[in-house]
């Protein structure tokens, strides 16, 4: 009876593992603005991101100047604009811009999923500062852009309505992210307490650790497909930035899952082997007395 109770407690703890790993990742990375910004900050060094933003900014500047300059853009001027945009995204100030822009975007995200803010548009990244920097480059080259209106350029990341639809699930995961690991540990300790003997306790702890490893592996395998399904709601023509951000966030979840799985698997095997050795020592016959 005690062994069955211990096994049942370990089974419940194992079933909670995928939810616990995901909730912990959400609470420590997605729900924390500083942690989120630190996670996506390395994208500033990604040539693909820089190229995409340079292209978006260059196109926006060309369109804006073509409309606002009295005589429009002279022939061949687009090349100068594209070069200025590439210089802006390649300079040393770009990483700071990227962090600031993502900090603002993440605050808007939290307002939707936590504070029930209106969700009738798109979650956006503001590229206006990059356009201003391109204007400054052009002004330095003698192009009269200083008197033009301040430009506005935003890039969509995700439809706010989709975020609002998952608000309840997000809030639930966020609420349990702190105590699910505690509940898992409590179940495992209780299982070890009711197990019979030292060998039974070692086996129970070992199986719990292996169950944790299995749950983390399942999270690792499911993270990519679930992310792909979530991104299907975004217009393919607007998915460029969303794909890059989702990729780095999923990478963090996958690396966390792999680390948890590796540590738990090693611990589980050590405990199970220890239990087997303990059982052998108990079963070994005592030497005959003379």
CSV table of C-alpha atoms in Angstrom, one decimal, residues 102-237:
chain,number,residue,atom,x,y,z
A,102,UNK,CA,11.4,46.0,-27.1
A,103,UNK,CA,10.9,47.4,-23.6
A,104,UNK,CA,8.1,49.6,-24.8
A,105,UNK,CA,6.5,46.7,-26.8
A,106,UNK,CA,6.7,44.4,-23.9
A,107,UNK,CA,4.9,46.8,-21.6
A,108,UNK,CA,2.1,47.0,-24.2
A,109,UNK,CA,2.0,43.2,-24.2
A,110,UNK,CA,1.7,43.1,-20.4
A,111,UNK,CA,-1.1,45.7,-20.5
A,112,UNK,CA,-3.1,43.4,-22.8
A,113,UNK,CA,-2.5,40.0,-21.1
A,114,UNK,CA,-2.5,41.3,-17.5
A,115,UNK,CA,-4.4,44.5,-17.3
A,116,UNK,CA,-7.2,43.9,-19.8
A,117,UNK,CA,-6.2,46.8,-21.9
A,118,UNK,CA,-8.2,47.3,-25.2
A,119,UNK,CA,-7.0,44.9,-27.9
A,120,UNK,CA,-8.2,46.3,-31.2
A,121,UNK,CA,-5.0,46.7,-33.1
A,122,UNK,CA,-1.5,45.2,-33.4
A,123,UNK,CA,1.3,44.8,-30.9
A,124,UNK,CA,3.9,47.1,-32.5
A,125,UNK,CA,7.6,47.9,-32.5
A,126,UNK,CA,8.2,51.6,-33.1
A,127,UNK,CA,10.9,52.3,-35.7
A,128,UNK,CA,10.4,56.1,-35.6
A,129,UNK,CA,13.8,56.7,-33.9
A,130,UNK,CA,15.5,54.8,-36.8
A,131,UNK,CA,13.8,57.0,-39.3
A,132,UNK,CA,14.9,60.1,-37.4
A,133,UNK,CA,18.5,58.8,-37.5
A,134,UNK,CA,18.3,58.3,-41.2
A,135,UNK,CA,16.9,61.8,-41.6
A,136,UNK,CA,20.0,63.1,-39.6
A,137,UNK,CA,22.3,61.2,-41.9
A,138,UNK,CA,20.6,62.7,-45.0
A,139,UNK,CA,20.7,66.2,-43.5
A,140,UNK,CA,24.4,65.8,-42.9
A,141,UNK,CA,24.7,64.9,-46.6
A,142,UNK,CA,22.9,68.1,-47.6
A,143,UNK,CA,19.4,66.9,-48.0
A,144,UNK,CA,16.9,69.4,-46.6
A,145,UNK,CA,14.8,67.2,-44.3
A,146,UNK,CA,15.1,69.1,-41.0
A,147,UNK,CA,11.8,70.9,-41.6
A,148,UNK,CA,9.8,67.9,-42.5
A,149,UNK,CA,7.3,66.4,-40.0
A,150,UNK,CA,8.6,63.8,-37.6
A,151,UNK,CA,8.2,60.4,-39.2
A,152,UNK,CA,6.2,57.5,-37.8
A,153,UNK,CA,6.9,54.0,-38.6
A,154,UNK,CA,5.8,50.9,-36.7
A,155,UNK,CA,6.3,47.2,-37.5
A,156,UNK,CA,3.5,44.8,-36.4
A,157,UNK,CA,4.5,41.8,-34.2
A,158,UNK,CA,1.2,40.1,-33.3
A,159,UNK,CA,-2.5,40.9,-33.5
A,160,UNK,CA,-3.7,42.1,-30.1
A,161,UNK,CA,-7.0,40.2,-30.4
A,162,UNK,CA,-5.0,36.9,-30.5
A,163,UNK,CA,-3.2,37.9,-27.3
A,164,UNK,CA,-6.5,38.8,-25.6
A,165,UNK,CA,-8.0,35.4,-26.6
A,166,UNK,CA,-5.2,33.7,-24.6
A,167,UNK,CA,-5.4,36.2,-21.7
A,168,UNK,CA,-7.0,33.7,-19.3
A,169,UNK,CA,-4.5,31.0,-20.0
A,170,UNK,CA,-1.6,33.4,-19.6
A,171,UNK,CA,-2.9,34.7,-16.3
A,172,UNK,CA,-3.4,31.1,-15.0
A,173,UNK,CA,0.1,30.0,-16.0
A,174,UNK,CA,1.5,33.2,-14.5
A,175,UNK,CA,-0.4,32.6,-11.2
A,176,UNK,CA,0.9,29.0,-10.8
A,177,UNK,CA,4.4,29.7,-12.0
A,178,UNK,CA,5.6,30.4,-8.5
A,179,UNK,CA,4.0,27.5,-6.6
A,180,UNK,CA,4.0,24.7,-9.1
A,181,UNK,CA,7.7,23.9,-8.5
A,182,UNK,CA,7.0,23.9,-4.7
A,183,UNK,CA,4.0,21.6,-5.3
A,184,UNK,CA,6.2,19.2,-7.3
A,185,UNK,CA,8.8,19.2,-4.6
A,186,UNK,CA,6.2,18.6,-1.9
A,187,UNK,CA,4.7,15.7,-3.8
A,188,UNK,CA,8.1,14.1,-4.3
A,189,UNK,CA,9.1,14.5,-0.6
A,190,UNK,CA,5.8,13.1,0.5
A,191,UNK,CA,6.2,10.1,-1.8
A,192,UNK,CA,9.7,9.5,-0.4
A,193,UNK,CA,8.4,9.8,3.1
A,194,UNK,CA,5.7,7.1,2.6
A,195,UNK,CA,8.0,4.8,0.7
A,196,UNK,CA,9.3,1.7,2.5
A,197,UNK,CA,12.9,1.7,3.6
A,198,UNK,CA,16.0,3.4,2.3
A,199,UNK,CA,16.0,1.5,-1.0
A,200,UNK,CA,12.3,2.4,-1.5
A,201,UNK,CA,13.0,6.1,-0.9
A,202,UNK,CA,16.0,6.1,-3.2
A,203,UNK,CA,13.9,4.5,-6.0
A,204,UNK,CA,11.1,6.9,-5.4
A,205,UNK,CA,13.4,10.0,-5.6
A,206,UNK,CA,15.1,8.5,-8.7
A,207,UNK,CA,11.8,7.9,-10.5
A,208,UNK,CA,10.6,11.4,-9.7
A,209,UNK,CA,13.8,12.8,-11.1
A,210,UNK,CA,13.4,10.7,-14.3
A,211,UNK,CA,9.8,11.8,-14.5
A,212,UNK,CA,11.0,15.4,-14.3
A,213,UNK,CA,13.5,14.7,-17.1
A,214,UNK,CA,10.7,13.1,-19.2
A,215,UNK,CA,8.4,16.1,-18.7
A,216,UNK,CA,11.2,18.6,-19.7
A,217,UNK,CA,11.9,16.5,-22.9
A,218,UNK,CA,8.2,16.7,-23.8
A,219,UNK,CA,8.3,20.5,-23.4
A,220,UNK,CA,11.4,20.6,-25.6
A,221,UNK,CA,9.7,18.6,-28.3
A,222,UNK,CA,6.4,20.6,-28.2
A,223,UNK,CA,7.9,24.1,-28.0
A,224,UNK,CA,8.6,24.5,-31.7
A,225,UNK,CA,5.3,23.1,-33.1
A,226,UNK,CA,3.2,25.1,-30.6
A,227,UNK,CA,5.1,28.3,-31.6
A,228,UNK,CA,4.5,27.6,-35.3
A,229,UNK,CA,0.8,27.1,-34.7
A,230,UNK,CA,0.6,30.4,-32.7
A,231,UNK,CA,2.4,32.3,-35.5
A,232,UNK,CA,-0.2,31.1,-38.1
A,233,UNK,CA,-2.5,33.8,-36.9
A,234,UNK,CA,-0.1,36.4,-38.1
A,235,UNK,CA,-0.4,37.6,-41.7
A,236,UNK,CA,2.6,36.0,-43.6
A,237,UNK,CA,3.5,39.4,-45.0
